[in-house]
XYZ file of C-alpha atoms in Angstrom:
719
model
C 0.000 0.000 0.000
C 3.007 2.348 0.274
C 3.842 4.143 -3.003
C 7.173 3.358 -4.592
C 7.777 6.759 -6.166
C 8.650 10.016 -4.509
C 6.085 12.841 -4.391
C 6.186 15.462 -7.108
C 6.410 18.363 -4.628
C 8.610 18.276 -1.545
C 9.503 21.930 -0.869
C 7.726 23.384 2.193
C 6.722 26.627 0.483
C 5.241 24.807 -2.499
C 3.417 22.332 -0.240
C 1.824 25.131 1.729
C 0.851 26.946 -1.483
C -0.937 23.849 -2.801
C -2.785 23.390 0.485
C -3.874 27.041 0.510
C -5.073 26.718 -3.099
C -7.219 23.729 -2.117
C -8.636 25.575 0.904
C -9.410 28.577 -1.314
C -10.870 27.006 -4.443
C -12.598 23.876 -3.107
C -15.455 25.812 -1.430
C -15.789 28.214 -4.371
C -16.154 25.423 -6.926
C -18.293 23.038 -4.874
C -20.687 25.751 -3.686
C -21.721 26.252 -7.313
C -22.363 22.508 -7.552
C -24.323 22.577 -4.243
C -21.884 20.091 -2.712
C -20.572 20.588 0.840
C -17.036 21.933 0.721
C -15.941 19.322 3.265
C -16.203 16.685 0.548
C -14.007 18.843 -1.667
C -11.284 18.928 0.957
C -11.363 15.151 1.387
C -11.474 14.449 -2.344
C -8.615 16.888 -2.907
C -6.611 15.015 -0.294
C -7.267 11.765 -2.154
C -6.200 13.267 -5.488
C -2.960 14.904 -4.336
C -2.102 12.231 -1.767
C 0.229 9.251 -2.068
C -2.639 6.994 -3.243
C -3.753 9.492 -5.895
C -1.381 11.383 -8.199
C 1.245 11.507 -5.450
C 1.680 15.258 -5.646
C 2.292 15.537 -1.905
C 3.507 13.022 0.619
C 1.527 12.277 3.741
C 4.492 13.303 5.867
C 4.870 14.492 9.445
C 3.579 17.983 8.622
C 0.180 16.602 7.589
C 0.207 14.266 10.555
C 0.809 17.180 12.924
C -1.587 19.653 11.343
C -4.160 16.929 10.762
C -4.099 15.938 14.422
C -4.241 19.595 15.446
C -7.217 20.087 13.125
C -9.079 17.149 14.647
C -8.485 18.475 18.150
C -9.503 21.952 17.004
C -12.714 20.545 15.532
C -13.657 18.852 18.797
C -12.643 21.944 20.766
C -14.913 24.167 18.655
C -17.743 21.667 19.072
C -17.491 22.050 22.836
C -16.883 25.804 22.711
C -19.919 26.622 20.548
C -22.400 24.557 22.560
C -25.195 26.461 24.235
C -24.772 25.107 27.758
C -28.320 25.973 28.773
C -29.853 23.993 25.908
C -27.293 21.255 26.429
C -28.584 20.762 29.963
C -32.131 20.694 28.645
C -31.208 17.977 26.131
C -28.763 16.093 28.347
C -31.142 13.242 29.180
C -32.086 12.744 25.541
C -28.419 12.933 24.573
C -27.477 10.258 27.079
C -30.213 7.988 25.741
C -29.004 8.501 22.201
C -25.413 7.921 23.314
C -26.344 4.538 24.748
C -28.200 3.642 21.544
C -25.447 4.790 19.184
C -22.882 2.870 21.243
C -24.538 -0.479 21.823
C -26.527 -0.911 18.601
C -23.454 -0.603 16.307
C -21.436 -2.658 18.766
C -23.951 -5.519 18.879
C -24.706 -5.447 15.145
C -20.984 -5.221 14.359
C -20.088 -8.178 16.543
C -22.872 -10.398 15.155
C -22.167 -9.599 11.504
C -18.423 -10.052 12.006
C -18.914 -13.496 13.568
C -21.586 -14.889 11.241
C -20.853 -13.092 7.953
C -17.137 -12.287 8.010
C -16.269 -15.460 9.974
C -14.144 -13.688 12.582
C -13.642 -14.899 16.140
C -15.507 -13.235 19.003
C -12.545 -11.229 20.331
C -11.702 -9.818 16.908
C -15.382 -9.096 16.330
C -15.494 -7.073 19.559
C -12.602 -4.952 18.333
C -14.327 -4.400 14.982
C -17.549 -3.573 16.825
C -15.687 -0.789 18.642
C -14.837 0.635 15.228
C -18.533 0.679 14.249
C -19.543 2.258 17.576
C -17.189 5.221 17.288
C -17.753 8.176 15.001
C -16.392 11.685 14.369
C -18.298 14.965 14.107
C -16.803 15.667 10.721
C -20.090 17.262 9.583
C -20.214 19.708 12.485
C -18.845 22.622 10.378
C -21.859 22.151 8.092
C -24.246 22.517 11.030
C -22.325 25.548 12.269
C -22.454 27.197 8.855
C -26.250 26.832 8.731
C -26.581 28.213 12.260
C -28.312 25.201 13.840
C -25.755 24.440 16.567
C -28.426 25.138 19.211
C -30.944 22.781 17.642
C -31.850 19.795 19.865
C -30.658 17.332 17.213
C -27.154 18.831 17.167
C -26.890 18.908 20.957
C -28.140 15.331 21.213
C -25.582 14.255 18.614
C -22.754 15.919 20.546
C -23.677 14.216 23.812
C -24.062 10.931 21.945
C -20.602 11.365 20.423
C -19.032 11.689 23.869
C -20.739 8.523 25.095
C -19.916 6.577 21.924
C -16.228 7.542 21.840
C -15.690 6.819 25.530
C -17.521 3.498 25.242
C -15.572 2.506 22.127
C -12.280 3.302 23.856
C -13.253 1.213 26.868
C -14.143 -1.714 24.599
C -10.849 -1.216 22.760
C -8.881 -1.231 26.018
C -10.639 -4.358 27.270
C -10.159 -6.222 23.978
C -6.462 -5.364 23.735
C -5.970 -6.381 27.358
C -7.580 -9.772 26.723
C -5.457 -10.237 23.613
C -2.238 -9.516 25.479
C -2.937 -11.289 28.765
C -5.333 -13.977 27.606
C -7.933 -13.053 30.246
C -10.430 -10.285 30.903
C -9.153 -7.974 33.658
C -12.041 -6.154 35.309
C -9.738 -4.217 37.605
C -7.823 -2.742 34.684
C -11.040 -1.534 33.083
C -12.255 -0.045 36.377
C -8.890 1.662 36.866
C -9.244 3.254 33.420
C -12.717 4.517 34.325
C -11.316 5.819 37.624
C -8.546 7.692 35.839
C -11.155 9.208 33.543
C -13.199 10.411 36.517
C -10.223 11.871 38.399
C -8.937 13.579 35.248
C -12.325 15.121 34.491
C -12.779 16.434 38.035
C -9.270 17.894 38.019
C -9.944 19.836 34.807
C -13.338 21.004 36.053
C -11.723 22.360 39.210
C -8.501 23.884 37.859
C -9.384 25.269 34.433
C -12.083 27.789 35.505
C -9.866 29.250 38.225
C -6.793 29.493 36.003
C -8.781 31.015 33.154
C -10.523 33.609 35.325
C -7.207 34.677 36.866
C -5.464 34.911 33.499
C -8.226 36.878 31.787
C -8.361 39.361 34.663
C -4.641 40.107 34.471
C -3.978 39.841 30.729
C -6.323 41.582 28.304
C -4.300 41.229 25.101
C -6.326 39.129 22.656
C -3.290 37.402 21.134
C -2.066 36.367 24.567
C -5.537 35.104 25.487
C -5.755 33.141 22.219
C -2.433 31.391 22.859
C -3.468 30.725 26.462
C -6.717 29.071 25.366
C -4.922 26.850 22.841
C -2.370 25.886 25.480
C -5.166 24.734 27.786
C -6.737 22.735 24.948
C -3.580 20.838 24.109
C -2.716 20.385 27.778
C -6.065 18.647 28.238
C -5.408 16.558 25.118
C -1.953 15.521 26.332
C -3.175 14.577 29.792
C -5.995 12.547 28.212
C -3.447 10.552 26.228
C -1.312 10.123 29.337
C -4.124 8.294 31.161
C -4.908 6.038 28.198
C -7.732 7.979 26.518
C -8.041 9.679 23.161
C -6.799 13.256 22.816
C -10.115 14.312 21.244
C -11.830 13.812 24.602
C -9.426 16.250 26.243
C -9.982 18.859 23.544
C -13.752 18.498 23.769
C -13.823 18.729 27.574
C -11.589 21.824 27.409
C -14.091 23.388 25.013
C -16.958 22.668 27.397
C -15.112 24.212 30.340
C -13.881 27.287 28.446
C -17.325 27.764 26.877
C -18.283 29.980 29.791
C -15.329 32.371 29.325
C -15.410 32.835 25.544
C -18.650 34.606 24.565
C -19.920 33.939 21.062
C -19.836 37.633 20.094
C -16.397 38.331 21.603
C -13.247 39.145 19.611
C -11.547 36.092 21.127
C -14.246 33.784 19.757
C -13.919 35.339 16.314
C -10.175 34.728 16.354
C -10.582 31.106 17.440
C -13.176 30.372 14.758
C -11.191 32.158 12.058
C -7.949 30.276 12.672
C -9.729 26.925 12.918
C -11.968 27.290 9.872
C -9.289 28.892 7.726
C -6.369 26.578 8.441
C -6.436 23.767 10.984
C -9.763 22.090 10.190
C -9.178 22.146 6.389
C -5.739 20.641 7.018
C -7.396 17.835 8.964
C -9.888 17.150 6.178
C -7.137 17.069 3.566
C -5.072 14.721 5.732
C -8.090 12.389 6.022
C -8.298 12.242 2.231
C -4.578 11.521 1.945
C -5.019 8.404 4.121
C -7.682 6.958 1.826
C -6.532 4.410 -0.765
C -9.129 4.097 -3.529
C -7.112 1.294 -5.090
C -8.335 -1.117 -2.439
C -11.257 -1.935 -4.717
C -8.836 -3.816 -6.954
C -7.934 -6.265 -4.200
C -9.740 -9.593 -4.500
C -12.323 -10.139 -1.792
C -12.257 -6.505 -0.700
C -15.493 -5.494 -2.462
C -17.618 -8.119 -0.717
C -16.115 -7.484 2.714
C -16.252 -3.723 2.231
C -19.893 -3.874 1.158
C -20.850 -5.757 4.320
C -18.851 -3.416 6.560
C -20.231 -0.317 4.838
C -23.812 -1.549 5.181
C -23.256 -2.309 8.861
C -21.607 1.102 9.455
C -24.478 3.032 7.882
C -27.425 0.966 9.128
C -26.086 0.707 12.680
C -25.793 4.507 12.865
C -29.094 5.204 11.119
C -31.059 2.943 13.445
C -30.130 4.810 16.695
C -30.935 8.131 15.013
C -34.315 6.789 13.896
C -35.166 5.418 17.342
C -34.051 8.622 19.103
C -36.113 10.697 16.675
C -39.225 8.689 17.464
C -38.688 8.649 21.214
C -37.942 12.380 21.434
C -40.663 13.289 18.908
C -38.327 15.170 16.607
C -39.136 15.981 12.991
C -37.562 14.068 10.121
C -35.120 16.897 9.346
C -33.745 16.664 12.876
C -33.464 12.904 12.467
C -31.450 13.315 9.268
C -29.170 15.848 10.964
C -28.703 13.407 13.827
C -27.758 10.656 11.399
C -25.534 12.903 9.274
C -23.518 14.094 12.267
C -22.874 10.576 13.584
C -22.409 8.649 10.339
C -18.766 9.491 9.585
C -15.929 7.254 10.781
C -12.385 8.677 10.753
C -9.814 8.993 13.511
C -10.996 6.502 16.132
C -12.025 3.953 13.482
C -8.635 4.187 11.794
C -6.864 3.887 15.155
C -8.876 0.776 16.042
C -8.219 -1.109 12.803
C -4.568 -0.028 12.691
C -4.024 -1.353 16.207
C -5.836 -4.574 15.321
C -3.772 -4.935 12.121
C -0.489 -4.414 13.979
C -1.491 -7.005 16.595
C -2.371 -9.540 13.883
C -6.100 -9.557 14.640
C -7.088 -8.020 11.258
C -5.805 -8.936 7.823
C -5.235 -6.554 4.929
C -8.771 -7.096 3.610
C -10.326 -5.720 6.825
C -7.873 -2.822 6.796
C -8.624 -1.905 3.190
C -12.362 -2.308 3.728
C -12.199 0.047 6.727
C -10.453 2.667 4.616
C -13.269 2.362 2.063
C -15.821 2.755 4.875
C -14.031 5.931 5.962
C -14.087 7.269 2.400
C -17.790 6.602 1.805
C -19.032 7.728 5.231
C -16.981 10.923 5.088
C -18.554 11.659 1.700
C -22.127 10.776 2.644
C -22.298 12.409 6.092
C -21.791 16.045 4.950
C -24.316 15.616 2.119
C -26.990 14.285 4.457
C -26.243 16.968 7.059
C -26.232 19.765 4.498
C -29.559 18.794 2.945
C -31.315 18.359 6.284
C -29.686 21.378 7.963
C -31.059 23.798 5.376
C -34.614 22.536 5.842
C -34.239 22.413 9.615
C -33.061 26.035 9.656
C -36.088 27.099 7.608
C -38.368 25.188 9.963
C -36.762 26.793 13.027
C -37.316 30.248 11.555
C -40.911 29.481 10.590
C -41.638 28.065 14.059
C -40.521 31.314 15.667
C -42.417 33.194 12.960
C -44.671 35.843 14.414
C -42.728 36.224 17.649
C -39.526 37.057 15.815
C -41.256 39.523 13.511
C -43.129 41.104 16.381
C -40.052 41.767 18.476
C -37.598 42.498 15.699
C -36.840 46.150 15.247
C -33.972 48.198 13.973
C -31.440 48.976 16.703
C -28.849 51.725 16.417
C -26.384 51.981 19.284
C -24.299 55.095 19.824
C -21.027 54.681 21.733
C -19.456 58.013 22.714
C -15.714 57.401 23.193
C -13.565 59.967 24.973
C -10.172 58.282 24.641
C -8.487 55.163 23.279
C -8.262 53.490 26.699
C -11.978 53.252 27.440
C -13.179 52.691 23.859
C -12.498 48.886 23.631
C -14.413 48.101 26.819
C -17.464 50.127 25.787
C -17.545 48.598 22.322
C -17.204 45.065 23.673
C -20.034 45.613 26.149
C -22.278 47.093 23.451
C -21.575 44.175 21.099
C -22.402 41.640 23.801
C -25.760 43.357 24.378
C -26.669 43.654 20.703
C -29.944 42.416 19.270
C -29.232 39.390 17.077
C -32.793 39.293 15.704
C -32.867 42.006 13.123
C -30.519 44.762 12.009
C -28.278 46.309 14.622
C -25.887 49.132 13.741
C -23.145 50.573 15.928
C -21.742 54.092 15.834
C -18.648 55.222 17.718
C -18.679 58.978 18.311
C -15.969 61.364 19.443
C -16.911 64.987 19.999
C -14.258 67.689 20.113
C -14.605 71.442 20.487
C -11.205 72.499 19.212
C -9.150 71.977 16.066
C -5.719 71.555 17.597
C -3.519 68.698 16.339
C -3.636 67.082 19.783
C -7.449 67.038 19.839
C -7.568 65.577 16.335
C -5.034 62.901 17.293
C -7.041 61.882 20.355
C -10.179 61.671 18.235
C -8.514 59.551 15.548
C -6.974 57.152 18.090
C -10.237 56.731 20.007
C -12.291 55.970 16.911
C -9.645 53.638 15.513
C -9.570 51.597 18.736
C -13.367 51.351 18.637
C -13.318 50.237 15.008
C -10.583 47.646 15.622
C -12.410 46.186 18.633
C -15.567 45.785 16.572
C -13.644 44.261 13.656
C -12.122 41.646 15.973
C -15.670 40.584 16.889
C -16.708 40.675 13.211
C -18.959 43.671 13.861
C -18.840 46.853 11.808
C -18.400 49.976 13.916
C -19.172 53.157 11.993
C -17.018 55.990 13.279
C -18.302 59.538 13.673
C -16.167 62.577 14.430
C -17.974 65.794 15.315
C -16.840 69.312 15.958
C -19.506 70.784 18.197
C -20.166 73.240 20.984
C -19.710 70.583 23.675
C -20.024 66.853 24.221
C -23.711 66.785 25.086
C -24.661 68.833 22.050
C -22.656 66.553 19.784
C -24.248 63.406 21.252
C -27.767 64.832 20.937
C -27.202 65.829 17.326
C -25.825 62.378 16.502
C -28.858 60.751 18.143
C -31.211 62.697 15.888
C -29.152 62.298 12.721
C -28.605 58.531 13.017
C -31.957 57.582 14.570
C -30.200 56.189 17.651
C -32.205 53.867 19.909
C -29.741 53.450 22.784
C -26.568 55.097 24.032
C -23.709 53.214 25.723
C -21.660 55.359 28.109
C -18.784 54.784 30.463
C -19.139 55.592 34.142
C -18.119 59.130 35.077
C -15.199 59.586 37.472
C -15.687 62.225 40.109
C -13.090 65.014 39.926
C -14.230 67.259 42.791
C -16.000 66.825 46.112
C -19.167 68.530 44.904
C -19.169 66.631 41.607
C -22.143 64.321 41.167
C -21.893 60.549 40.749
C -22.877 60.477 37.087
C -21.400 63.838 36.167
C -23.053 66.904 34.716
C -22.849 65.720 31.119
C -24.735 62.487 31.753
C -27.369 64.281 33.783
C -27.940 66.788 30.996
C -28.098 64.000 28.457
C -30.773 62.247 30.537
C -32.845 65.405 30.631
C -32.465 66.075 26.923
C -33.277 62.711 25.320
C -35.803 59.932 25.876
C -33.636 57.150 24.384
C -32.369 54.253 26.481
C -29.060 55.143 28.119
C -26.718 52.481 29.520
C -23.915 53.549 31.868
C -21.390 50.814 32.654
C -18.307 50.355 34.802
C -16.470 47.023 34.953
C -13.315 46.441 36.948
C -12.923 42.930 35.509
C -13.404 41.538 31.978
C -17.091 40.989 31.332
C -16.536 37.356 30.307
C -15.301 36.571 33.840
C -18.504 37.773 35.494
C -20.097 34.965 37.522
C -23.563 36.491 38.099
C -25.653 39.385 36.876
C -27.873 40.832 39.600
C -30.607 43.202 38.408
C -32.478 45.564 40.743
C -35.887 46.615 39.395
C -37.815 49.498 40.964
C -41.540 49.445 41.555
C -43.546 50.462 38.502
C -40.740 49.674 36.033
C -43.116 47.524 33.990
C -45.090 50.616 33.013
C -42.165 52.294 31.251
C -42.296 52.158 27.468
C -38.738 50.802 27.271
C -39.376 47.926 29.683
C -39.085 45.063 27.195
C -36.086 46.670 25.486
C -33.879 46.701 28.587
C -35.018 43.184 29.541
C -33.914 41.962 26.125
C -30.606 43.802 26.435
C -29.856 42.163 29.799
C -30.944 38.785 28.416
C -28.605 39.187 25.426
C -25.703 40.010 27.741
C -26.489 37.053 30.002
C -26.659 34.636 27.083
C -23.350 35.842 25.669
C -21.518 35.711 28.989
C -23.094 32.361 29.892
C -23.696 33.155 33.565
C -26.966 33.302 35.493
C -29.041 36.407 36.061
C -30.985 37.227 39.222
C -33.847 39.723 38.980
C -34.667 41.445 42.278
C -37.943 43.357 42.440
C -41.553 43.296 43.481
C -43.695 40.249 42.848
C -45.908 41.931 40.249
C -42.902 42.663 37.994
C -41.429 39.162 37.937
C -44.040 37.493 35.668
C -43.602 40.241 33.077
C -39.806 39.884 33.041
C -40.159 36.112 32.789
C -42.653 36.535 29.952
C -40.263 38.640 27.847
C -37.432 36.151 28.348
C -39.463 33.028 27.662
C -41.481 34.499 24.817
C -38.338 35.130 22.790
C -36.703 31.876 23.900
C -33.406 33.305 25.100
C -32.541 30.121 26.962
C -30.775 31.704 29.932
C -30.605 30.743 33.592
C -32.754 33.337 35.317
C -33.818 33.502 38.945
C -36.081 35.901 40.837
C -35.904 37.396 44.311
C -38.756 39.385 45.850
C -37.873 42.798 47.319
C -40.916 44.695 48.534
C -39.193 47.678 50.161
C -36.838 50.178 48.579
C -34.690 49.971 51.719
C -33.714 46.452 50.660
C -31.608 48.065 47.977
C -28.990 49.056 50.566
C -29.034 45.568 52.084
C -27.946 44.155 48.730
C -24.529 45.781 49.118
C -23.319 42.877 51.252
C -24.660 40.335 48.743
C -22.975 41.666 45.603
C -19.601 39.966 45.091
C -16.521 41.235 43.294
C -17.171 38.923 40.331
C -20.824 40.006 39.985
C -22.257 42.623 37.666
C -24.847 44.740 39.465
C -27.430 46.211 37.079
C -29.642 49.008 38.392
C -32.779 49.968 36.476
C -33.287 53.642 37.169
C -35.800 56.216 35.917
C -35.862 59.808 34.756
C -37.567 62.513 36.729
C -41.344 62.643 36.136
C -41.348 59.146 34.635
C -43.847 56.517 35.767
C -41.438 54.547 37.956
C -39.638 57.569 39.391
C -39.932 58.136 43.145
C -38.424 60.704 45.464
C -36.046 58.074 46.847
C -34.402 57.733 43.415
C -32.890 61.180 43.902
C -30.598 59.550 46.458
C -29.722 56.643 44.194
C -26.401 58.109 42.922
C -25.248 58.751 46.476
C -26.107 55.192 47.498
C -24.248 53.770 44.506
C -21.203 55.860 45.307
C -21.170 54.859 48.979
C -22.194 51.211 48.920
C -21.214 49.997 45.435
C -18.082 52.002 44.637
C -15.964 48.863 44.231
C -18.480 46.707 42.368
C -18.988 46.148 38.667
C -21.935 48.376 37.943
C -24.368 49.112 35.138
C -27.156 51.671 35.347
C -29.899 51.571 32.712
C -32.337 54.387 32.063
C -35.141 52.852 29.973
C -36.462 54.442 26.841
C -39.464 56.758 27.174
C -41.839 57.774 24.410
C -42.828 61.371 23.947
C -40.876 64.498 23.291
C -37.832 65.478 25.298
C -38.262 68.299 27.816
C -38.509 71.712 26.260
C -35.466 73.933 26.503
C -36.018 77.052 28.584
C -33.050 78.916 27.102
C -30.212 78.469 24.665
C -27.665 77.738 27.379
C -29.741 75.989 30.020
C -29.371 72.316 28.955
C -25.656 72.664 28.196
C -24.741 75.075 30.963
C -22.554 72.688 32.929
C -20.336 72.111 29.950
C -19.591 75.820 29.849
C -19.774 76.678 33.549
C -20.825 74.809 36.667
C -24.404 75.239 37.787
C -24.563 77.319 41.020
C -27.300 75.096 42.498
C -25.301 71.877 42.361
C -23.653 72.437 45.733
C -27.048 72.950 47.346
C -28.343 69.735 45.738
C -25.412 67.761 47.141
C -25.796 69.215 50.642
C -29.539 68.567 50.649
C -29.019 64.946 49.587
C -26.534 64.369 52.404
C -28.899 65.954 54.934
C -31.807 63.752 53.843
C -29.600 60.686 54.077
C -28.662 61.491 57.672
C -32.290 62.123 58.592
C -33.336 58.714 57.249
C -30.450 56.716 58.720
C -32.242 55.749 61.947
C -35.373 54.746 60.051
C -33.356 52.540 57.691
C -31.453 50.811 60.453
C -34.680 50.130 62.313
C -36.392 48.670 59.240
C -33.315 46.621 58.414
C -33.752 44.646 61.625
C -37.354 43.840 60.779
C -36.817 42.914 57.126
C -36.123 39.269 56.319
C -32.636 38.324 55.177
C -32.073 38.792 51.467
C -30.591 35.771 49.748
C -28.948 36.326 46.358
């Protein structure tokens, strides 16, 4: 089976050029033929490989990059899983995993004994080959955007069960072959090592990742760190006698929480994998396939039996799981397409059996043919069913999606290049993914000096680069205006802005207010939703989002908008959200979340008194994000106690991650009493601000005894 001639191309630069040409042109050509590009990669590997025209040799470079691509594929499968929906489908996935493990194993053993005339031990090893499969069609599902569909999640859980079960059968069979007896203790020790290894990763990885992300914000450094954790998990999996793909997949599941889907880090990981490593793996799979095996006598009959067993034994579990779980036929086809391909584990099983003398060359050649056919069929089945399943998912949401889809335009005023990336990242994580959402970064300057222009250019460029890293277009706006508030208000009207994302103001003087004069003027001058954020840690390391809702917040016109924004942020970060408010508000918040099927972990705590707001200070941790829903003066939910809200935030939550949301209000903005009144603080400080600060402090002292007395009577708040 080894070619006798040397490959036509052996120079590294030329080899890499040929590989890049395949990665570039295979999707372009096959998309016109409506054929999944995965098949093109595999077929190209067959053509240029040592068993084709021998253009390239299947050397160590393809072995390395191919193995890296396989690990990358499994890592992405774990990283892109929606953990909430995975938990919902975990029971169904475990059932399917048992079916897709034991049905191929039993059918494979029986057919090998009675049709291929193999002994029982060799048949068990061949049955392990049938039981295992590879998610080679997962990129097809990801491209169609159905990774959160129940069928895909069930297939992923089933893959874990099938691969682990196949490896255990492989270990037991090899042990019997070498020792001549079945050693139960050895098998139990392998399962024990698997359990200890899994618990160690689950304990160490989250703590290491959270510490690293808090101290190192450079995206390149974070990318290398994530890959190092992936390959560390793969190496340790091999060290305890398991397959490296299990380590890569478990690392993806653990790191899923710290790599939001809309983050720049996720975009970098997906780009590198889809552009280089995964195509390299597919090409290396094709280079291992020898199409000349059909010329060997006896191979066609054996290969036909093995191919029929491989396909039927994987179709039958998918059919049964579809019936039991009451899925539609498109989901059943996706389930079958994702689990039909046999590659890495199957090749490892038959190679080990061939080297130990348990398989002859006919079984080895027939397995290679099974790999070729299943790798070609699986993407076609997945592609055809995924398109129809995506259409069905959209039509099922139908009216709800149309009803709640609206055009969103977010304005992000950036003052300097240091704060711009954080504001843009937060805005992108809160974006509406159902409809069109545009982002505008704005820098307002009131002078034409070279220094002011340089600051403006640097700020807008940092905002644009941060958005580009997350694959989001940030339109930059530079304004020369009277002051910052005027420039923001003009941009809101010109661009039809629906929400404004601001950074938290830093107090510069004793009499300066918590939000600052500019934010207060902006609140008085516009009715759009305004979000003011301050995070001391990266948002992807937040463990909980705690939302305080005032009484009457459900009557504000922007109620559903801010609930959706918080739900978007929670889904991207992957943490849980706790809504704290009165009992009459909770059903409405729950209705918005469930109606649009966000799939987030949300909890509710009842707070009847506004004094409970202060008691929450001891419950908000350093890794929490505290979201306060406030209200403008004269709005429906505004009360006199909200005038003291900034002082409370400054005193009790000065060291916490904080976000204050002023919901949108319909109606016209307050009328301007003079030309300078709304912008006065940008030109000169208002003389009444000192009196406002003194009066707020006096009222706080007057109410201190009443608050302490009520605190003793109120029940303990659990968050």
